[in-house]
XYZ file of C-alpha atoms in Angstrom:
615
model
C 2.698 -24.826 27.944
C 6.356 -25.607 28.457
C 8.955 -22.979 27.584
C 11.721 -25.556 27.514
C 13.938 -25.002 24.500
C 12.515 -21.523 23.857
C 15.217 -19.064 22.861
C 14.261 -15.454 22.098
C 15.586 -13.979 18.886
C 18.041 -11.063 18.960
C 15.214 -8.765 17.862
C 12.972 -9.928 20.704
C 15.801 -9.363 23.177
C 16.257 -5.795 21.881
C 12.528 -5.133 22.220
C 12.532 -6.417 25.795
C 15.537 -4.239 26.653
C 13.892 -1.141 25.165
C 10.594 -1.847 26.942
C 12.393 -2.397 30.260
C 14.300 0.862 29.775
C 11.062 2.742 29.128
C 9.522 1.311 32.292
C 12.503 1.879 34.581
C 14.273 5.051 33.411
C 11.598 7.816 33.703
C 10.605 7.027 37.320
C 14.254 6.452 38.235
C 15.442 9.753 36.743
C 12.588 11.682 38.343
C 13.592 10.408 41.756
C 17.375 10.470 41.262
C 17.693 13.941 39.682
C 14.391 15.747 40.371
C 16.007 19.119 39.745
C 16.824 18.174 36.137
C 14.140 15.634 35.216
C 11.308 17.774 36.536
C 7.625 16.942 36.514
C 7.072 19.518 33.752
C 9.764 18.018 31.548
C 8.276 14.576 32.042
C 4.953 16.058 30.918
C 6.597 17.522 27.775
C 8.095 14.135 26.915
C 4.695 12.560 27.478
C 3.121 15.002 25.025
C 5.845 14.190 22.476
C 5.187 10.474 22.962
C 1.458 10.960 22.336
C 2.256 13.023 19.236
C 4.418 10.205 17.882
C 1.681 7.598 18.363
C -0.979 9.881 16.825
C 1.203 10.804 13.839
C 2.019 7.144 13.167
C -1.698 6.331 13.125
C -2.302 8.933 10.399
C 0.850 7.935 8.523
C -0.486 4.389 8.255
C -3.553 5.707 6.444
C -2.085 8.563 4.378
C 1.514 7.481 3.960
C 0.982 3.768 3.331
C -2.529 3.417 1.889
C -2.698 6.866 0.276
C -6.132 7.664 1.772
C -6.470 11.339 2.693
C -7.821 12.157 6.144
C -8.169 15.767 7.276
C -10.304 14.900 10.269
C -8.109 12.506 12.206
C -8.287 14.618 15.363
C -11.924 13.547 15.765
C -10.803 9.921 16.053
C -8.360 10.908 18.794
C -11.161 12.728 20.591
C -13.395 9.671 20.261
C -10.750 7.550 21.943
C -10.234 10.063 24.758
C -13.952 10.407 25.531
C -14.485 6.642 25.287
C -11.692 6.020 27.782
C -12.999 8.774 30.047
C -16.503 7.324 30.073
C -15.244 3.819 30.843
C -12.965 4.903 33.690
C -15.258 7.471 35.338
C -18.857 6.297 34.793
C -20.150 3.295 36.727
C -17.598 0.936 38.302
C -14.097 2.329 38.700
C -12.405 0.485 35.862
C -8.608 0.742 35.445
C -6.830 2.799 32.809
C -6.090 -0.146 30.523
C -9.837 -0.853 30.228
C -10.240 2.707 28.988
C -7.444 2.258 26.450
C -9.105 -0.895 25.112
C -12.421 0.959 24.804
C -10.607 3.741 22.931
C -9.164 1.235 20.470
C -12.595 -0.328 19.908
C -14.532 2.913 19.434
C -11.795 4.393 17.263
C -11.902 1.322 15.014
C -15.710 1.351 14.719
C -15.889 5.038 13.889
C -13.013 4.782 11.408
C -14.813 1.920 9.673
C -17.879 4.128 9.226
C -15.720 6.985 7.943
C -13.922 4.582 5.608
C -17.097 3.462 3.841
C -17.311 6.642 1.717
C -13.632 6.163 0.831
C -14.648 3.186 -1.276
C -16.187 5.630 -3.761
C -14.476 8.925 -2.959
C -10.919 9.928 -3.757
C -8.644 12.919 -3.503
C -10.378 16.226 -2.843
C -13.803 14.662 -2.299
C -12.477 12.281 0.350
C -10.646 15.175 2.032
C -13.888 17.199 2.167
C -15.754 14.199 3.601
C -13.214 13.771 6.406
C -13.306 17.510 7.182
C -17.088 17.301 7.441
C -16.747 14.331 9.780
C -14.348 16.253 12.031
C -16.619 19.297 12.287
C -19.660 17.103 12.929
C -17.891 15.381 15.812
C -16.574 18.625 17.288
C -19.783 20.642 17.025
C -22.319 17.951 17.921
C -21.070 14.679 19.420
C -18.289 16.202 21.548
C -20.762 18.821 22.853
C -23.430 16.276 23.766
C -24.029 17.036 27.437
C -25.427 13.637 28.554
C -22.289 11.865 27.318
C -19.309 14.235 27.207
C -20.607 17.064 29.441
C -19.729 19.491 26.645
C -17.414 22.279 27.695
C -17.466 20.987 31.282
C -15.647 17.922 30.031
C -14.543 14.672 31.612
C -11.739 13.799 33.956
C -9.449 10.980 32.861
C -7.799 9.366 35.898
C -4.524 7.449 35.729
C -5.807 4.596 37.868
C -4.143 1.210 37.270
C -6.014 -0.431 40.163
C -8.150 0.647 43.088
C -5.091 1.624 45.150
C -2.555 2.342 42.411
C -2.754 5.709 40.666
C 0.042 7.177 38.545
C 0.135 10.627 40.084
C 3.626 11.502 38.876
C 4.108 12.483 35.234
C 7.334 10.471 35.102
C 5.452 7.315 36.104
C 2.815 7.912 33.453
C 5.544 8.673 30.904
C 6.833 5.119 31.370
C 3.385 3.761 30.466
C 3.058 6.136 27.521
C 6.444 5.085 26.138
C 5.495 1.408 26.322
C 2.207 2.104 24.479
C 4.090 4.122 21.830
C 6.557 1.223 21.476
C 3.594 -1.089 20.876
C 2.291 1.268 18.154
C 5.764 1.425 16.603
C 6.169 -2.375 16.512
C 2.680 -2.776 15.078
C 3.623 -0.330 12.337
C 6.825 -2.290 11.645
C 4.823 -5.509 11.287
C 2.372 -3.847 8.917
C 5.168 -2.700 6.616
C 7.012 -6.021 6.451
C 3.949 -8.163 5.695
C 1.306 -8.406 3.009
C -0.749 -5.745 4.798
C 1.776 -3.007 4.131
C 2.428 -4.163 0.578
C -1.308 -4.137 -0.149
C -1.586 -0.603 1.259
C 1.361 0.588 -0.844
C -0.074 -1.049 -3.972
C -3.415 0.711 -3.472
C -1.601 4.018 -3.014
C 0.418 3.522 -6.212
C -2.305 2.215 -8.560
C -5.538 0.452 -7.651
C -5.756 -1.341 -11.016
C -2.260 -2.761 -10.586
C -3.106 -3.794 -7.027
C -6.151 -5.719 -8.221
C -4.147 -7.423 -10.962
C -1.983 -8.941 -8.216
C -5.038 -10.289 -6.376
C -5.392 -7.491 -3.806
C -8.963 -6.782 -2.678
C -8.846 -2.983 -2.592
C -12.235 -2.669 -0.848
C -11.157 -4.864 2.008
C -7.721 -3.329 2.414
C -8.961 0.252 2.238
C -11.334 -0.474 5.103
C -8.573 -2.350 6.925
C -6.326 0.693 6.656
C -9.051 2.944 8.083
C -9.829 0.537 10.917
C -6.177 0.077 11.889
C -5.519 3.798 11.694
C -8.666 4.596 13.663
C -7.897 2.107 16.415
C -4.388 3.525 16.860
C -5.756 7.077 16.744
C -8.272 6.228 19.451
C -5.500 4.717 21.547
C -3.331 7.817 21.058
C -6.193 10.138 21.991
C -6.886 8.216 25.186
C -3.188 8.204 26.021
C -3.085 11.985 25.636
C -6.310 12.467 27.575
C -5.042 10.541 30.588
C -1.770 12.458 30.368
C -3.397 15.886 30.718
C -6.136 14.458 32.977
C -9.081 16.293 31.424
C -10.787 16.622 28.027
C -13.734 18.671 26.841
C -15.404 19.603 23.565
C -12.538 21.912 22.567
C -9.558 19.686 23.419
C -9.466 17.977 20.016
C -10.522 20.897 17.866
C -9.943 20.712 14.137
C -7.142 23.275 14.012
C -5.403 21.919 17.117
C -5.127 18.322 15.944
C -6.432 17.353 12.504
C -4.414 19.830 10.459
C -1.496 19.563 12.847
C -1.238 15.793 12.308
C -1.235 16.299 8.537
C 1.671 18.721 8.957
C 3.592 16.138 11.005
C 3.089 13.383 8.459
C 3.838 15.461 5.356
C 6.830 17.286 6.805
C 8.234 14.088 8.313
C 7.740 12.203 5.040
C 4.644 10.341 3.880
C 5.195 6.661 4.512
C 8.425 7.173 6.451
C 8.010 5.990 10.030
C 11.227 7.462 11.399
C 10.765 10.813 9.681
C 7.220 11.160 11.013
C 8.346 10.290 14.547
C 11.159 12.852 14.411
C 8.767 15.542 13.144
C 6.315 14.730 15.957
C 8.996 15.060 18.632
C 10.323 18.259 17.051
C 6.925 19.962 16.963
C 6.063 18.747 20.461
C 9.217 19.944 22.205
C 10.424 22.984 20.268
C 7.579 25.410 21.190
C 7.885 24.388 24.842
C 11.660 24.544 24.980
C 11.726 27.862 23.123
C 9.027 29.824 24.889
C 9.478 32.735 22.510
C 7.946 30.803 19.578
C 5.079 29.260 21.526
C 1.886 30.059 19.652
C 3.796 30.308 16.379
C 4.140 26.548 16.012
C 1.184 26.235 13.600
C 2.506 29.116 11.491
C 5.943 27.505 11.353
C 4.289 24.187 10.574
C 2.293 25.728 7.716
C 5.455 27.259 6.277
C 7.312 23.938 6.490
C 4.320 22.167 4.924
C 4.296 24.497 1.905
C 8.073 24.324 1.566
C 8.038 20.538 1.780
C 5.278 20.110 -0.793
C 7.012 22.509 -3.185
C 10.562 21.197 -2.893
C 10.513 17.749 -1.275
C 7.090 16.058 -1.532
C 8.517 13.072 0.314
C 9.215 15.189 3.392
C 12.460 15.674 5.223
C 12.992 11.914 5.019
C 13.263 12.313 1.242
C 16.071 14.844 1.674
C 18.210 12.337 3.572
C 17.219 9.586 1.127
C 18.362 11.707 -1.817
C 21.711 12.264 -0.137
C 22.147 8.503 0.346
C 21.124 7.794 -3.253
C 23.647 10.321 -4.601
C 26.407 8.659 -2.594
C 25.313 5.256 -3.834
C 25.178 6.495 -7.439
C 28.821 7.513 -7.188
C 29.746 4.005 -6.061
C 27.474 1.968 -8.359
C 27.155 2.334 -12.137
C 23.867 3.604 -13.537
C 21.335 0.956 -14.666
C 22.033 -0.083 -18.226
C 19.177 -0.203 -20.682
C 18.352 -3.545 -22.255
C 18.992 -2.690 -25.893
C 20.358 -5.974 -27.194
C 19.392 -9.181 -25.461
C 16.909 -9.761 -22.650
C 17.745 -12.332 -19.947
C 15.636 -15.417 -19.425
C 12.433 -14.900 -17.483
C 11.957 -16.730 -14.151
C 9.973 -19.952 -14.329
C 6.564 -19.825 -12.610
C 6.239 -21.771 -9.374
C 4.752 -25.202 -9.978
C 3.896 -27.092 -13.133
C 1.967 -25.664 -16.036
C -1.809 -25.701 -15.483
C -3.643 -28.725 -16.898
C -5.872 -28.241 -19.949
C -9.466 -27.271 -19.293
C -12.045 -29.994 -18.902
C -13.134 -31.340 -22.246
C -10.168 -29.735 -23.984
C -11.932 -26.398 -24.470
C -10.245 -23.012 -24.635
C -8.842 -21.533 -21.440
C -10.570 -18.206 -22.194
C -13.842 -17.603 -24.026
C -15.110 -14.091 -24.737
C -18.658 -14.041 -26.128
C -20.302 -10.939 -27.640
C -18.743 -8.526 -25.151
C -19.882 -4.926 -25.436
C -18.369 -2.010 -23.471
C -19.497 1.599 -23.746
C -18.583 4.821 -21.970
C -21.614 7.075 -22.190
C -22.435 7.345 -25.861
C -19.062 5.980 -26.995
C -18.986 2.259 -27.823
C -15.410 1.104 -27.184
C -15.982 -2.640 -27.710
C -18.920 -3.777 -29.830
C -19.903 -7.437 -29.639
C -16.410 -8.971 -29.735
C -15.923 -12.727 -29.377
C -12.638 -14.626 -29.198
C -11.129 -17.841 -27.856
C -7.716 -18.526 -26.346
C -6.649 -22.193 -26.453
C -4.379 -23.457 -23.694
C -0.650 -23.453 -24.439
C -0.885 -20.952 -27.309
C 0.066 -17.332 -27.949
C -2.927 -15.394 -29.236
C -2.437 -11.911 -30.682
C -4.820 -8.989 -30.451
C -3.929 -6.173 -32.846
C -5.523 -3.092 -34.311
C -5.041 0.670 -34.744
C -4.879 3.032 -31.783
C -8.345 3.448 -30.305
C -9.553 0.113 -31.669
C -10.624 -1.045 -28.164
C -7.846 -3.531 -27.442
C -6.951 -2.331 -23.935
C -10.635 -1.829 -23.078
C -11.253 -5.467 -24.032
C -8.274 -6.461 -21.868
C -9.755 -4.522 -18.979
C -13.102 -6.208 -19.457
C -11.461 -9.642 -19.466
C -9.448 -8.900 -16.308
C -12.429 -7.267 -14.566
C -11.281 -3.638 -14.430
C -14.177 -2.639 -16.707
C -17.695 -4.052 -16.424
C -19.128 -5.008 -19.830
C -22.605 -3.845 -20.782
C -23.348 -7.177 -22.431
C -21.734 -10.521 -23.210
C -20.036 -13.213 -21.182
C -16.446 -14.097 -20.242
C -15.511 -17.664 -19.332
C -12.186 -18.653 -17.817
C -11.275 -22.326 -17.592
C -14.864 -23.216 -18.452
C -16.533 -21.071 -15.757
C -18.143 -17.659 -16.204
C -16.161 -14.908 -14.455
C -18.196 -11.945 -15.747
C -19.507 -11.137 -12.264
C -16.173 -11.635 -10.479
C -13.996 -8.797 -9.216
C -10.526 -8.207 -10.702
C -8.695 -9.577 -7.653
C -10.843 -12.721 -7.732
C -9.977 -13.301 -11.397
C -6.297 -12.796 -10.607
C -6.583 -15.408 -7.856
C -8.028 -17.859 -10.415
C -4.941 -17.532 -12.601
C -5.245 -14.406 -14.737
C -2.013 -12.448 -14.789
C -1.536 -9.285 -16.775
C 0.738 -6.369 -17.541
C -0.241 -2.802 -18.429
C 0.365 -0.434 -21.302
C 2.038 1.916 -18.801
C 4.296 -0.132 -16.522
C 2.086 -1.880 -13.952
C 4.390 -1.785 -10.924
C 4.654 0.124 -7.653
C 7.443 2.345 -8.915
C 8.345 3.833 -5.542
C 8.990 0.351 -4.133
C 12.124 -1.673 -4.738
C 12.403 -4.510 -7.225
C 12.247 -7.096 -4.431
C 9.223 -5.421 -2.832
C 7.399 -5.579 -6.175
C 8.090 -9.297 -6.451
C 6.752 -9.741 -2.917
C 3.674 -7.649 -3.753
C 3.046 -9.817 -6.822
C 2.884 -12.891 -4.556
C 0.071 -11.453 -2.437
C -2.242 -14.406 -3.065
C 0.465 -16.794 -1.824
C 0.689 -15.024 1.550
C -1.888 -17.281 3.197
C -2.007 -15.859 6.700
C -4.511 -13.580 8.379
C -4.323 -9.932 9.285
C -3.925 -10.836 12.953
C -0.879 -12.941 12.140
C 0.508 -10.043 10.120
C 0.067 -7.533 12.948
C 1.658 -9.835 15.518
C 4.100 -11.323 12.980
C 3.465 -14.834 14.204
C 5.689 -17.787 13.367
C 3.344 -18.697 10.498
C 3.589 -15.221 8.998
C 7.373 -15.209 9.462
C 7.719 -18.606 7.765
C 5.546 -17.664 4.783
C 7.285 -14.297 4.391
C 10.665 -16.064 4.360
C 9.399 -18.358 1.587
C 8.129 -15.402 -0.438
C 11.452 -13.598 -0.031
C 13.349 -16.693 -1.203
C 11.088 -16.956 -4.230
C 11.540 -13.249 -5.020
C 15.320 -13.557 -4.771
C 15.305 -16.560 -7.102
C 13.357 -14.552 -9.669
C 15.714 -11.589 -9.299
C 18.749 -13.839 -9.730
C 17.262 -15.452 -12.845
C 16.939 -11.960 -14.338
C 20.481 -11.098 -13.315
C 19.162 -8.141 -11.312
C 20.864 -8.932 -7.988
C 22.476 -5.498 -7.709
C 19.114 -3.829 -8.366
C 17.144 -5.816 -5.762
C 16.840 -2.857 -3.376
C 16.661 -0.235 -6.135
C 13.322 1.596 -6.532
C 11.705 0.523 -9.785
C 11.455 4.140 -10.935
C 15.269 4.273 -11.080
C 15.481 1.411 -13.605
C 15.507 1.867 -17.357
C 12.264 1.381 -19.270
C 13.370 -2.005 -20.601
C 14.285 -3.232 -17.137
C 10.970 -2.032 -15.716
C 9.086 -3.880 -18.451
C 11.048 -7.048 -17.798
C 10.405 -6.839 -14.049
C 6.695 -6.332 -14.748
C 6.475 -9.466 -16.915
C 8.478 -11.438 -14.345
C 6.146 -10.230 -11.562
C 3.166 -11.447 -13.577
C 4.857 -14.814 -14.153
C 5.819 -15.330 -10.497
C 2.121 -15.682 -9.643
C 2.024 -18.845 -11.835
C -0.869 -17.636 -14.016
C -2.774 -19.979 -16.279
C -3.259 -17.064 -18.665
C -0.717 -14.271 -19.090
C -2.120 -11.110 -20.675
C 0.551 -8.761 -22.043
C -0.383 -5.215 -23.071
C 2.232 -3.888 -25.534
C 5.257 -5.493 -23.864
C 7.687 -4.247 -26.553
C 6.729 -0.575 -26.195
C 9.911 1.496 -25.923
C 12.256 -1.382 -26.814
C 15.009 -1.103 -29.382
C 14.666 -3.428 -32.443
C 17.296 -5.832 -31.106
C 15.473 -6.066 -27.762
C 12.185 -6.722 -29.586
C 13.719 -9.749 -31.285
C 14.964 -10.961 -27.918
C 11.511 -10.396 -26.393
C 9.996 -12.565 -29.129
C 12.314 -15.382 -28.014
C 11.278 -14.893 -24.393
C 7.577 -15.117 -25.324
C 8.170 -18.375 -27.159
C 9.953 -19.698 -24.073
C 6.921 -18.757 -21.944
C 4.778 -20.873 -24.260
C 7.109 -23.754 -25.149
C 9.289 -24.172 -22.046
C 7.116 -22.780 -19.252
C 3.857 -24.125 -20.674
C 1.879 -20.897 -20.258
C -0.895 -19.385 -22.362
C -0.433 -15.809 -23.599
C -2.910 -13.221 -24.862
C -0.882 -10.442 -26.449
C -1.686 -6.840 -27.433
C 1.106 -5.524 -29.617
C 1.712 -2.854 -32.257
C 4.944 -4.419 -33.479
C 3.363 -6.461 -36.256
C 6.498 -8.386 -37.313
C 6.888 -9.642 -33.749
C 3.202 -10.589 -33.563
C 3.453 -12.541 -36.828
C 6.537 -14.379 -35.583
C 5.282 -15.491 -32.160
C 1.486 -15.792 -32.348
C -0.390 -18.968 -33.198
C -3.600 -17.110 -33.965
C -4.484 -13.412 -34.316
C -7.606 -11.296 -33.816
C -7.839 -7.840 -35.405
C -9.994 -5.083 -33.910
C -11.043 -1.874 -35.619
C -13.384 0.760 -34.139
C -14.320 -1.664 -31.349
C -15.432 -4.467 -33.662
C -13.753 -7.655 -34.831
C -12.371 -6.964 -38.292
C -10.631 -10.270 -38.983
C -9.133 -13.369 -37.383
C -6.888 -16.189 -38.468
C -3.362 -17.503 -38.558
C -0.512 -15.005 -38.958
C -0.304 -15.705 -42.696
C -4.053 -15.255 -43.159
C -4.146 -11.970 -41.202
C -1.047 -10.548 -42.910
C -2.631 -11.068 -46.335
C -6.207 -10.080 -45.393
C -7.241 -7.168 -47.686
C -9.316 -5.312 -45.064
C -6.572 -5.620 -42.458
C -4.004 -4.265 -44.897
C -6.282 -1.346 -45.761
C -7.318 -0.488 -42.188
C -4.100 -1.148 -40.322
C -1.024 -2.574 -42.013
C -0.873 -0.454 -45.143
C 1.202 -3.181 -46.766
C 1.815 -6.879 -46.295
C 3.947 -7.384 -43.170
C 6.769 -9.842 -42.652
C 7.496 -11.697 -39.395
C 10.626 -11.057 -37.351
C 13.335 -13.367 -38.714
C 14.354 -16.201 -36.427
C-alpha cells in the first residue's frame, strides 16, 4: 500500500512525539544521571504507570457505564497469571505474547462476570463482584497445578530470546507506551457511540433504550473492555515486579484500592482518576513515614469525597470553572412566553403504511403488576399524520400503556402493531430503531451530559460503525461522528441554544430541558413521536406556544404524534382524536368535541365541559 499523499494529523503527530518520548527518555535519564534517576525511582514510576492503567480500566466500567465492581483486582490477577503461564510454561514466548494472553483471559472472565450484571444492580451487583474476587483469590489463584499457589510464578521481561529488559528504566519505557495505549483507547471510547451508550445506561436505562441503545449488549461490552484492560494492567504490573503469587492481588490490596482511586479521582473523569492513581502510587513511597497508612488515608478521602464531592476531586475543579463561567455568562432564561421552532427531522416524512392502515394498532393490551391491573384490555389506533391524545386522571394507566407500546413493559396479553407488523416481542431499542421516538414524564435526557452530547446520544442508531472502528477511531468512525456533530449543531442552532451547547442539561431551566428532550426525539426522524406530558411545568403562555409547535410537527414536519397530556384545553386544540382512560380501561374515545361533551368523561375527569386553547 502506497503512503504517497499521506499526511498525519496534528493529533497523530502529538501522539507519536509522546510515544517517542516515553521510549527514549527513561533509558536515557537512567544512563545520563544514574544518581538521580535511580533504579528504585524508575520502579516507583513503573508502579504509578500500572496504577493509572488499572484505574482507567475500572473507571471505564464504573465511571462511564455505572456498573459497580468491587472485585476488579481479581481481573488484574487473572491477567498476571495468564501472562506468567504463557511466558514461562512451554516454549519461551516473549513478553508481548503474555500481554495478549492477559487481554484475552481478562476479557473472557469479565464477560462471565458481566452476565449477572444483566439482572443485578447496585448492592446486589457489588456483592456478586466481591464474591467473584474472593473465589478467585481463595481457589483459582491457589490452584497449585496452574499458579503454584503461594510459591507463585516468575514473570520475565523477555522481548526476544536474547533481549531481556533487566533495567527498571527500560521496562518503564514499555509500561508508559502500554499506558498511553490504554489512555488513547479510553479517549476513543468517550468520543464515539460506545462512550455515549455507556453514559446513557449509567444515567437511565429506559432513556437509553428509547434512543435505540441495546443495554444488554453495551453492558457486556463495558465489562469485556474493562476486563481486557484490567488483565493487561495486571500483566504489566506482574512483569514489573517479576513475581506473582496467590496473595499479590488480594482483595484489600487491589479491589478496594482501585475503587478509592476512581471515586476520589472522579467517576468518569479520566484525568482526575490518573492523577489520583499517581498520587497514591508515589506519595507513600516518597514519604516513608506514611507508608502503610495509605489505605487509611484513602478510606478517609473516599468518605470525604462521597459526603462532600460525589464527583471526586475533578468535580471540585469543575465547580470552580463553572462559577467563573457563571460570572461571565447570564443564567439560562426560562421559556415562559414563546418556544422556538423545533428542528426538522432528517429526511422526508415516512410514507403511509401499506394499505393506508394506521401507523400504530394496540389490540386488547393488558398489563398487571402482581395483583394490580394497570391496563385492562385497551385498544386504540393512531393514523399516520395525526395527533392522537391519551388523557385520563392520575393513575389511569396512561404512562403504563406508553411503556407497553415502547417496549419498556411487557404486556400480559394483547398485541401491538407498528406500521402493520407486530412488535409485541421486540425489545425497546429495536422498536426505537423502527421509528418509535418518545419522551418521558420526568425529563428523558442524560442530565449530566451537555446539550450537544445528548443530541449525539439521540442519534445512536445513525452511528453505523462497529465497536472496533470506535476503539481505533477509524476514518469511517471519524467521518460519521463529524456528520452527527454537524446534525446536532444544526438542531441546537434551530433552537437558538448555541450558547448552551456545552452546558450540562441539568443546568438548564425545566422548559429548556423539555424542549431539548422533544428535539432529541425528533432528530431520530421517528415515524411516531410519543410525548408524555410535554407541557408539565410550563407557564400558560408557553403551553399555548407548545400547542403551535405540536401542530408544526404534524402539519409542516409530517410526523405522527401520540400525546399524553393533563392540560385538557391544549389537548382539545391540537388533537385530531382522543382516547380517555380511567382505572386502566378505555372510558371513551372520539373527536375533541365528542370527548369534551361526553357525560362519563365529564363526571370522571373533567368536572365541567372544557374549552380548547384559543388560536
